[in-house]
Amino acid sequence: MFFSDATHLAMFGNAKAWPLYLYFGNLSKYARATPNLGACHLVGFFPSLPDSIKDLFVRLEKMTKTSIAALQSHCQHELFHSCWNILLDNNFVEAYCHGIVLCCADGILCCVFPHIFTYSADYPEKVLIATMWEMGCCPCPCCLVSKDQIDRVGSLNDMHMQASQLRQFVLQKVLQVREAILRNAKAIGGSFTECMLGGESWVPTINAFGFKLSTFGLDPFIMRVVDLLHECELGTWKSLFSHLI
């Protein structure tokens, strides 16, 4: 069970970090929620794009504000999934598929299968995980419900509509767009990319989770869970709920 959250380290200044944490799902939730038991493991830190990269994009010829924003977003997606490609290396995929023999605390050898069950993150990071445009035509990281259908949330047909329009890994279409971008100099936020991927808010980035683990049953679009900290405690839902009651 993974959790990541980019955060500022100080009230003043621009010091920031992007840690990735790991929980073992076979532990009791009461143990995972107890800070002094050490159930939370720090895996590492994701790098962020340097602030100077925007200045580099501005110096490029024929770059508009829209194209700069699209290119910067693309670089962030590529960086994030490149990090996950390193984490999900061949050894991890081998253990994910065939298991790994470990000596447990009781001295018994067990074949352990490290599977990814959940990934908790706020909406901007869910967008990165799902390789989709933030607040695009289909803003949900789990399904393909369009913006003009968001007002139906909570209706009787809402759950059926979401269940019938779940996101699915579209590798071939992404590879086709990447080929056009790299070989034919198509713009990342141009009409060709928008025509091929914009209808479902995809981005031309290969999803590391889907590419490496989808054949073993992992669905990168339903492994994300509700982030109670950002979406409930600190989000607008708490204010809305307080207003309703």
PDB file of C-alpha atoms in Angstrom:
ATOM      1  CA  MET A   1       0.000   0.000   0.000  1.00  0.00           C
ATOM      2  CA  PHE A   2       1.687   3.181  -1.225  1.00  0.00           C
ATOM      3  CA  PHE A   3       1.190   6.787  -0.213  1.00  0.00           C
ATOM      4  CA  SER A   4       2.921   9.863  -1.601  1.00  0.00           C
ATOM      5  CA  ASP A   5       2.455  13.576  -1.146  1.00  0.00           C
ATOM      6  CA  ALA A   6       4.547  16.496  -2.328  1.00  0.00           C
ATOM      7  CA  THR A   7       4.892  19.001   0.486  1.00  0.00           C
ATOM      8  CA  HIS A   8       6.718  22.167   1.507  1.00  0.00           C
ATOM      9  CA  LEU A   9       9.213  21.751   4.325  1.00  0.00           C
ATOM     10  CA  ALA A  10       9.076  25.287   5.700  1.00  0.00           C
ATOM     11  CA  MET A  11       6.617  28.115   6.092  1.00  0.00           C
ATOM     12  CA  PHE A  12       9.071  30.468   4.411  1.00  0.00           C
ATOM     13  CA  GLY A  13      11.238  29.649   1.429  1.00  0.00           C
ATOM     14  CA  ASN A  14      10.817  27.095  -1.333  1.00  0.00           C
ATOM     15  CA  ALA A  15      12.254  23.974   0.314  1.00  0.00           C
ATOM     16  CA  LYS A  16      10.077  21.006  -0.634  1.00  0.00           C
ATOM     17  CA  ALA A  17      10.081  17.222  -0.714  1.00  0.00           C
ATOM     18  CA  TRP A  18       8.049  14.487  -2.357  1.00  0.00           C
ATOM     19  CA  PRO A  19       8.264  11.342  -0.201  1.00  0.00           C
ATOM     20  CA  LEU A  20       6.901   7.895  -1.052  1.00  0.00           C
ATOM     21  CA  TYR A  21       5.729   5.716   1.838  1.00  0.00           C
ATOM     22  CA  LEU A  22       4.922   2.020   2.004  1.00  0.00           C
ATOM     23  CA  TYR A  23       2.520   0.130   4.269  1.00  0.00           C
ATOM     24  CA  PHE A  24       2.053  -3.636   4.427  1.00  0.00           C
ATOM     25  CA  GLY A  25      -1.612  -4.426   3.924  1.00  0.00           C
ATOM     26  CA  ASN A  26      -1.530  -7.710   5.846  1.00  0.00           C
ATOM     27  CA  LEU A  27      -0.889  -5.779   9.058  1.00  0.00           C
ATOM     28  CA  SER A  28      -3.843  -4.694  11.142  1.00  0.00           C
ATOM     29  CA  LYS A  29      -5.151  -1.234  10.320  1.00  0.00           C
ATOM     30  CA  TYR A  30      -4.756  -0.378  14.005  1.00  0.00           C
ATOM     31  CA  ALA A  31      -1.053  -1.211  13.767  1.00  0.00           C
ATOM     32  CA  ARG A  32      -0.665   0.800  10.559  1.00  0.00           C
ATOM     33  CA  ALA A  33      -2.336   3.806  12.187  1.00  0.00           C
ATOM     34  CA  THR A  34      -0.092   3.740  15.279  1.00  0.00           C
ATOM     35  CA  PRO A  35       2.900   6.042  14.662  1.00  0.00           C
ATOM     36  CA  ASN A  36       5.291   4.498  17.209  1.00  0.00           C
ATOM     37  CA  LEU A  37       4.991   0.964  15.776  1.00  0.00           C
ATOM     38  CA  GLY A  38       7.026   1.862  12.703  1.00  0.00           C
ATOM     39  CA  ALA A  39       4.514   0.367  10.269  1.00  0.00           C
ATOM     40  CA  CYS A  40       5.139   3.171   7.778  1.00  0.00           C
ATOM     41  CA  HIS A  41       8.280   2.704   5.676  1.00  0.00           C
ATOM     42  CA  LEU A  42       9.943   5.465   3.689  1.00  0.00           C
ATOM     43  CA  VAL A  43      10.742   4.148   0.209  1.00  0.00           C
ATOM     44  CA  GLY A  44      12.371   7.262  -1.211  1.00  0.00           C
ATOM     45  CA  PHE A  45      11.805  10.727  -2.610  1.00  0.00           C
ATOM     46  CA  PHE A  46      10.509  11.641  -6.048  1.00  0.00           C
ATOM     47  CA  PRO A  47      12.418  14.420  -7.819  1.00  0.00           C
ATOM     48  CA  SER A  48      10.544  17.472  -9.055  1.00  0.00           C
ATOM     49  CA  LEU A  49      11.149  19.518 -12.149  1.00  0.00           C
ATOM     50  CA  PRO A  50      13.545  22.394 -11.420  1.00  0.00           C
ATOM     51  CA  ASP A  51      12.085  25.879 -11.437  1.00  0.00           C
ATOM     52  CA  SER A  52      14.556  26.883 -14.136  1.00  0.00           C
ATOM     53  CA  ILE A  53      12.997  24.538 -16.691  1.00  0.00           C
ATOM     54  CA  LYS A  54      10.229  27.021 -17.431  1.00  0.00           C
ATOM     55  CA  ASP A  55      12.844  29.647 -18.297  1.00  0.00           C
ATOM     56  CA  LEU A  56      14.369  27.137 -20.704  1.00  0.00           C
ATOM     57  CA  PHE A  57      11.016  26.584 -22.411  1.00  0.00           C
ATOM     58  CA  VAL A  58      10.440  30.326 -22.743  1.00  0.00           C
ATOM     59  CA  ARG A  59      13.686  30.701 -24.693  1.00  0.00           C
ATOM     60  CA  LEU A  60      12.547  28.146 -27.269  1.00  0.00           C
ATOM     61  CA  GLU A  61      11.222  29.480 -30.558  1.00  0.00           C
ATOM     62  CA  LYS A  62       7.491  29.603 -31.333  1.00  0.00           C
ATOM     63  CA  MET A  63       6.486  28.639 -27.800  1.00  0.00           C
ATOM     64  CA  THR A  64       3.204  30.010 -26.474  1.00  0.00           C
ATOM     65  CA  LYS A  65       1.952  29.914 -22.898  1.00  0.00           C
ATOM     66  CA  THR A  66      -0.296  26.986 -23.761  1.00  0.00           C
ATOM     67  CA  SER A  67       2.490  24.976 -25.373  1.00  0.00           C
ATOM     68  CA  ILE A  68       4.851  25.727 -22.479  1.00  0.00           C
ATOM     69  CA  ALA A  69       2.274  24.507 -19.962  1.00  0.00           C
ATOM     70  CA  ALA A  70       1.648  21.349 -22.015  1.00  0.00           C
ATOM     71  CA  LEU A  71       5.375  20.636 -22.348  1.00  0.00           C
ATOM     72  CA  GLN A  72       5.984  21.209 -18.641  1.00  0.00           C
ATOM     73  CA  SER A  73       3.118  18.890 -17.728  1.00  0.00           C
ATOM     74  CA  HIS A  74       4.460  16.255 -20.126  1.00  0.00           C
ATOM     75  CA  CYS A  75       7.922  16.447 -18.547  1.00  0.00           C
ATOM     76  CA  GLN A  76       6.402  15.999 -15.089  1.00  0.00           C
ATOM     77  CA  HIS A  77       4.493  12.911 -16.234  1.00  0.00           C
ATOM     78  CA  GLU A  78       7.600  11.468 -17.857  1.00  0.00           C
ATOM     79  CA  LEU A  79       9.729  12.113 -14.775  1.00  0.00           C
ATOM     80  CA  PHE A  80       7.197  10.538 -12.415  1.00  0.00           C
ATOM     81  CA  HIS A  81       6.772   7.350 -14.437  1.00  0.00           C
ATOM     82  CA  SER A  82      10.499   7.110 -15.118  1.00  0.00           C
ATOM     83  CA  CYS A  83      10.978   6.943 -11.353  1.00  0.00           C
ATOM     84  CA  TRP A  84       8.391   4.187 -11.107  1.00  0.00           C
ATOM     85  CA  ASN A  85      10.093   2.305 -13.932  1.00  0.00           C
ATOM     86  CA  ILE A  86      13.186   2.243 -11.729  1.00  0.00           C
ATOM     87  CA  LEU A  87      11.217   1.083  -8.685  1.00  0.00           C
ATOM     88  CA  LEU A  88       9.321  -1.559 -10.662  1.00  0.00           C
ATOM     89  CA  ASP A  89      12.492  -3.162 -11.967  1.00  0.00           C
ATOM     90  CA  ASN A  90      12.872  -6.702 -13.291  1.00  0.00           C
ATOM     91  CA  ASN A  91      13.524  -8.110  -9.813  1.00  0.00           C
ATOM     92  CA  PHE A  92      10.285  -6.624  -8.487  1.00  0.00           C
ATOM     93  CA  VAL A  93       8.280  -7.839 -11.481  1.00  0.00           C
ATOM     94  CA  GLU A  94       9.779 -11.320 -11.048  1.00  0.00           C
ATOM     95  CA  ALA A  95       8.787 -11.338  -7.373  1.00  0.00           C
ATOM     96  CA  TYR A  96       5.363  -9.901  -8.232  1.00  0.00           C
ATOM     97  CA  CYS A  97       4.715 -12.763 -10.645  1.00  0.00           C
ATOM     98  CA  HIS A  98       6.483 -15.751  -9.066  1.00  0.00           C
ATOM     99  CA  GLY A  99       7.007 -14.657  -5.461  1.00  0.00           C
ATOM    100  CA  ILE A 100      10.159 -14.437  -3.393  1.00  0.00           C
ATOM    101  CA  VAL A 101      11.238 -16.831  -0.623  1.00  0.00           C
ATOM    102  CA  LEU A 102      11.837 -15.046   2.680  1.00  0.00           C
ATOM    103  CA  CYS A 103      12.662 -16.234   6.170  1.00  0.00           C
ATOM    104  CA  CYS A 104       9.932 -14.888   8.436  1.00  0.00           C
ATOM    105  CA  ALA A 105      10.298 -13.869  12.080  1.00  0.00           C
ATOM    106  CA  ASP A 106       9.264 -17.357  13.248  1.00  0.00           C
ATOM    107  CA  GLY A 107      12.083 -18.935  11.235  1.00  0.00           C
ATOM    108  CA  ILE A 108       9.778 -20.459   8.612  1.00  0.00           C
ATOM    109  CA  LEU A 109      10.548 -19.954   4.936  1.00  0.00           C
ATOM    110  CA  CYS A 110       7.576 -18.504   3.065  1.00  0.00           C
ATOM    111  CA  CYS A 111       7.003 -17.598  -0.556  1.00  0.00           C
ATOM    112  CA  VAL A 112       5.865 -13.972  -0.442  1.00  0.00           C
ATOM    113  CA  PHE A 113       4.108 -12.201  -3.320  1.00  0.00           C
ATOM    114  CA  PRO A 114       4.518  -8.399  -3.110  1.00  0.00           C
ATOM    115  CA  HIS A 115       1.330  -7.050  -4.692  1.00  0.00           C
ATOM    116  CA  ILE A 116       0.247  -3.425  -4.953  1.00  0.00           C
ATOM    117  CA  PHE A 117      -3.232  -3.072  -3.477  1.00  0.00           C
ATOM    118  CA  THR A 118      -3.764   0.667  -3.056  1.00  0.00           C
ATOM    119  CA  TYR A 119      -2.096   3.981  -3.819  1.00  0.00           C
ATOM    120  CA  SER A 120      -3.236   6.970  -1.782  1.00  0.00           C
ATOM    121  CA  ALA A 121      -2.546  10.432  -3.193  1.00  0.00           C
ATOM    122  CA  ASP A 122      -4.212  13.787  -3.746  1.00  0.00           C
ATOM    123  CA  TYR A 123      -5.813  14.711  -7.062  1.00  0.00           C
ATOM    124  CA  PRO A 124      -2.732  16.234  -8.775  1.00  0.00           C
ATOM    125  CA  GLU A 125      -0.769  13.055  -8.059  1.00  0.00           C
ATOM    126  CA  LYS A 126      -3.670  10.827  -9.102  1.00  0.00           C
ATOM    127  CA  VAL A 127      -3.530  12.621 -12.434  1.00  0.00           C
ATOM    128  CA  LEU A 128       0.147  11.698 -12.715  1.00  0.00           C
ATOM    129  CA  ILE A 129      -0.512   8.077 -11.768  1.00  0.00           C
ATOM    130  CA  ALA A 130      -3.335   7.775 -14.292  1.00  0.00           C
ATOM    131  CA  THR A 131      -1.331   9.537 -17.065  1.00  0.00           C
ATOM    132  CA  MET A 132      -4.147  11.962 -17.847  1.00  0.00           C
ATOM    133  CA  TRP A 133      -4.631  15.707 -18.232  1.00  0.00           C
ATOM    134  CA  GLU A 134      -5.606  17.501 -15.055  1.00  0.00           C
ATOM    135  CA  MET A 135      -9.218  18.724 -15.276  1.00  0.00           C
ATOM    136  CA  GLY A 136      -9.486  17.621 -18.903  1.00  0.00           C
ATOM    137  CA  CYS A 137     -12.603  16.494 -20.753  1.00  0.00           C
ATOM    138  CA  CYS A 138     -12.780  13.452 -18.466  1.00  0.00           C
ATOM    139  CA  PRO A 139     -11.382  14.710 -15.149  1.00  0.00           C
ATOM    140  CA  CYS A 140     -11.884  11.520 -13.111  1.00  0.00           C
ATOM    141  CA  PRO A 141      -8.782   9.282 -12.722  1.00  0.00           C
ATOM    142  CA  CYS A 142     -10.971   6.166 -12.466  1.00  0.00           C
ATOM    143  CA  CYS A 143     -13.671   6.512 -15.110  1.00  0.00           C
ATOM    144  CA  LEU A 144     -14.486   8.314 -18.352  1.00  0.00           C
ATOM    145  CA  VAL A 145     -17.381  10.404 -17.089  1.00  0.00           C
ATOM    146  CA  SER A 146     -17.189  13.727 -18.904  1.00  0.00           C
ATOM    147  CA  LYS A 147     -17.486  17.176 -17.395  1.00  0.00           C
ATOM    148  CA  ASP A 148     -21.028  17.668 -18.655  1.00  0.00           C
ATOM    149  CA  GLN A 149     -22.084  14.596 -16.637  1.00  0.00           C
ATOM    150  CA  ILE A 150     -20.540  15.636 -13.326  1.00  0.00           C
ATOM    151  CA  ASP A 151     -23.769  17.307 -12.233  1.00  0.00           C
ATOM    152  CA  ARG A 152     -25.358  13.836 -12.083  1.00  0.00           C
ATOM    153  CA  VAL A 153     -23.152  12.784  -9.162  1.00  0.00           C
ATOM    154  CA  GLY A 154     -25.327  11.235  -6.473  1.00  0.00           C
ATOM    155  CA  SER A 155     -28.142  10.293  -8.834  1.00  0.00           C
ATOM    156  CA  LEU A 156     -29.479   6.755  -9.178  1.00  0.00           C
ATOM    157  CA  ASN A 157     -27.674   6.190 -12.474  1.00  0.00           C
ATOM    158  CA  ASP A 158     -24.367   7.666 -11.333  1.00  0.00           C
ATOM    159  CA  MET A 159     -22.750   4.443 -10.067  1.00  0.00           C
ATOM    160  CA  HIS A 160     -23.919   2.495 -13.105  1.00  0.00           C
ATOM    161  CA  MET A 161     -22.531   5.183 -15.396  1.00  0.00           C
ATOM    162  CA  GLN A 162     -19.152   5.099 -13.650  1.00  0.00           C
ATOM    163  CA  ALA A 163     -18.971   1.299 -13.616  1.00  0.00           C
ATOM    164  CA  SER A 164     -19.718   1.104 -17.335  1.00  0.00           C
ATOM    165  CA  GLN A 165     -17.079   3.700 -18.281  1.00  0.00           C
ATOM    166  CA  LEU A 166     -14.003   2.628 -16.332  1.00  0.00           C
ATOM    167  CA  ARG A 167     -10.624   3.701 -17.637  1.00  0.00           C
ATOM    168  CA  GLN A 168      -8.542   1.072 -19.408  1.00  0.00           C
ATOM    169  CA  PHE A 169      -4.870   1.048 -20.312  1.00  0.00           C
ATOM    170  CA  VAL A 170      -4.471   2.327 -23.918  1.00  0.00           C
ATOM    171  CA  LEU A 171      -0.865   1.471 -24.723  1.00  0.00           C
ATOM    172  CA  GLN A 172      -1.079   1.264 -28.512  1.00  0.00           C
ATOM    173  CA  LYS A 173      -2.702   4.662 -28.917  1.00  0.00           C
ATOM    174  CA  VAL A 174      -0.137   6.269 -26.612  1.00  0.00           C
ATOM    175  CA  LEU A 175       2.726   4.640 -28.532  1.00  0.00           C
ATOM    176  CA  GLN A 176       1.289   5.932 -31.798  1.00  0.00           C
ATOM    177  CA  VAL A 177       1.133   9.488 -30.483  1.00  0.00           C
ATOM    178  CA  ARG A 178       4.632   9.282 -28.999  1.00  0.00           C
ATOM    179  CA  GLU A 179       5.952   8.093 -32.349  1.00  0.00           C
ATOM    180  CA  ALA A 180       4.346  11.080 -34.064  1.00  0.00           C
ATOM    181  CA  ILE A 181       5.774  13.484 -31.476  1.00  0.00           C
ATOM    182  CA  LEU A 182       9.326  12.132 -31.581  1.00  0.00           C
ATOM    183  CA  ARG A 183       9.647  11.393 -35.295  1.00  0.00           C
ATOM    184  CA  ASN A 184       7.231  13.793 -36.981  1.00  0.00           C
ATOM    185  CA  ALA A 185       7.613  16.733 -34.572  1.00  0.00           C
ATOM    186  CA  LYS A 186       3.944  16.814 -33.624  1.00  0.00           C
ATOM    187  CA  ALA A 187       3.188  19.199 -30.768  1.00  0.00           C
ATOM    188  CA  ILE A 188       2.434  17.659 -27.379  1.00  0.00           C
ATOM    189  CA  GLY A 189      -0.600  19.866 -26.927  1.00  0.00           C
ATOM    190  CA  GLY A 190      -1.350  20.136 -30.646  1.00  0.00           C
ATOM    191  CA  SER A 191      -4.360  19.136 -32.696  1.00  0.00           C
ATOM    192  CA  PHE A 192      -3.050  15.642 -33.498  1.00  0.00           C
ATOM    193  CA  THR A 193      -2.474  14.782 -29.844  1.00  0.00           C
ATOM    194  CA  GLU A 194      -5.806  16.306 -28.896  1.00  0.00           C
ATOM    195  CA  CYS A 195      -7.596  14.315 -31.589  1.00  0.00           C
ATOM    196  CA  MET A 196      -5.988  11.023 -30.564  1.00  0.00           C
ATOM    197  CA  LEU A 197      -5.962  11.348 -26.773  1.00  0.00           C
ATOM    198  CA  GLY A 198      -7.962  14.418 -25.782  1.00  0.00           C
ATOM    199  CA  GLY A 199     -11.371  12.762 -25.914  1.00  0.00           C
ATOM    200  CA  GLU A 200     -10.524  10.680 -22.843  1.00  0.00           C
ATOM    201  CA  SER A 201      -7.970  13.115 -21.361  1.00  0.00           C
ATOM    202  CA  TRP A 202      -4.957  10.846 -21.880  1.00  0.00           C
ATOM    203  CA  VAL A 203      -1.389  12.134 -22.098  1.00  0.00           C
ATOM    204  CA  PRO A 204       1.389  10.728 -24.333  1.00  0.00           C
ATOM    205  CA  THR A 205       3.181   9.030 -21.438  1.00  0.00           C
ATOM    206  CA  ILE A 206       3.538   5.276 -20.971  1.00  0.00           C
ATOM    207  CA  ASN A 207       1.986   4.288 -17.657  1.00  0.00           C
ATOM    208  CA  ALA A 208       4.651   2.383 -15.710  1.00  0.00           C
ATOM    209  CA  PHE A 209       2.089   0.466 -13.639  1.00  0.00           C
ATOM    210  CA  GLY A 210       0.034  -0.617 -16.624  1.00  0.00           C
ATOM    211  CA  PHE A 211       3.039  -1.378 -18.817  1.00  0.00           C
ATOM    212  CA  LYS A 212       4.802  -3.608 -16.287  1.00  0.00           C
ATOM    213  CA  LEU A 213       2.069  -5.057 -14.079  1.00  0.00           C
ATOM    214  CA  SER A 214      -1.232  -4.996 -15.982  1.00  0.00           C
ATOM    215  CA  THR A 215      -0.554  -8.472 -17.400  1.00  0.00           C
ATOM    216  CA  PHE A 216      -0.415  -9.757 -13.810  1.00  0.00           C
ATOM    217  CA  GLY A 217      -3.795  -8.342 -12.839  1.00  0.00           C
ATOM    218  CA  LEU A 218      -2.945  -4.848 -11.586  1.00  0.00           C
ATOM    219  CA  ASP A 219      -5.390  -2.153 -12.666  1.00  0.00           C
ATOM    220  CA  PRO A 220      -3.645   1.222 -12.203  1.00  0.00           C
ATOM    221  CA  PHE A 221      -6.951   3.077 -12.403  1.00  0.00           C
ATOM    222  CA  ILE A 222      -8.774   1.400  -9.526  1.00  0.00           C
ATOM    223  CA  MET A 223      -5.846   0.970  -7.125  1.00  0.00           C
ATOM    224  CA  ARG A 224      -6.136   4.617  -6.071  1.00  0.00           C
ATOM    225  CA  VAL A 225      -8.195   5.181  -2.946  1.00  0.00           C
ATOM    226  CA  VAL A 226      -9.766   8.242  -1.375  1.00  0.00           C
ATOM    227  CA  ASP A 227      -7.212  10.487   0.298  1.00  0.00           C
ATOM    228  CA  LEU A 228      -8.976  11.395   3.545  1.00  0.00           C
ATOM    229  CA  LEU A 229      -6.457  14.087   4.440  1.00  0.00           C
ATOM    230  CA  HIS A 230      -6.774  16.168   1.272  1.00  0.00           C
ATOM    231  CA  GLU A 231     -10.201  15.238  -0.054  1.00  0.00           C
ATOM    232  CA  CYS A 232     -12.118  15.207   3.245  1.00  0.00           C
ATOM    233  CA  GLU A 233     -10.265  16.770   6.166  1.00  0.00           C
ATOM    234  CA  LEU A 234      -8.641  19.662   4.288  1.00  0.00           C
ATOM    235  CA  GLY A 235     -10.861  19.708   1.211  1.00  0.00           C
ATOM    236  CA  THR A 236     -14.104  21.439   0.392  1.00  0.00           C
ATOM    237  CA  TRP A 237     -16.169  18.354   1.236  1.00  0.00           C
ATOM    238  CA  LYS A 238     -15.759  19.003   4.968  1.00  0.00           C
ATOM    239  CA  SER A 239     -17.045  22.558   4.562  1.00  0.00           C
ATOM    240  CA  LEU A 240     -19.909  21.363   2.378  1.00  0.00           C
ATOM    241  CA  PHE A 241     -20.874  18.640   4.848  1.00  0.00           C
ATOM    242  CA  SER A 242     -20.769  21.109   7.743  1.00  0.00           C
ATOM    243  CA  HIS A 243     -22.998  23.440   5.764  1.00  0.00           C
ATOM    244  CA  LEU A 244     -25.489  20.669   4.994  1.00  0.00           C
ATOM    245  CA  ILE A 245     -25.889  19.616   8.620  1.00  0.00           C
TER     246      ILE A 245
END
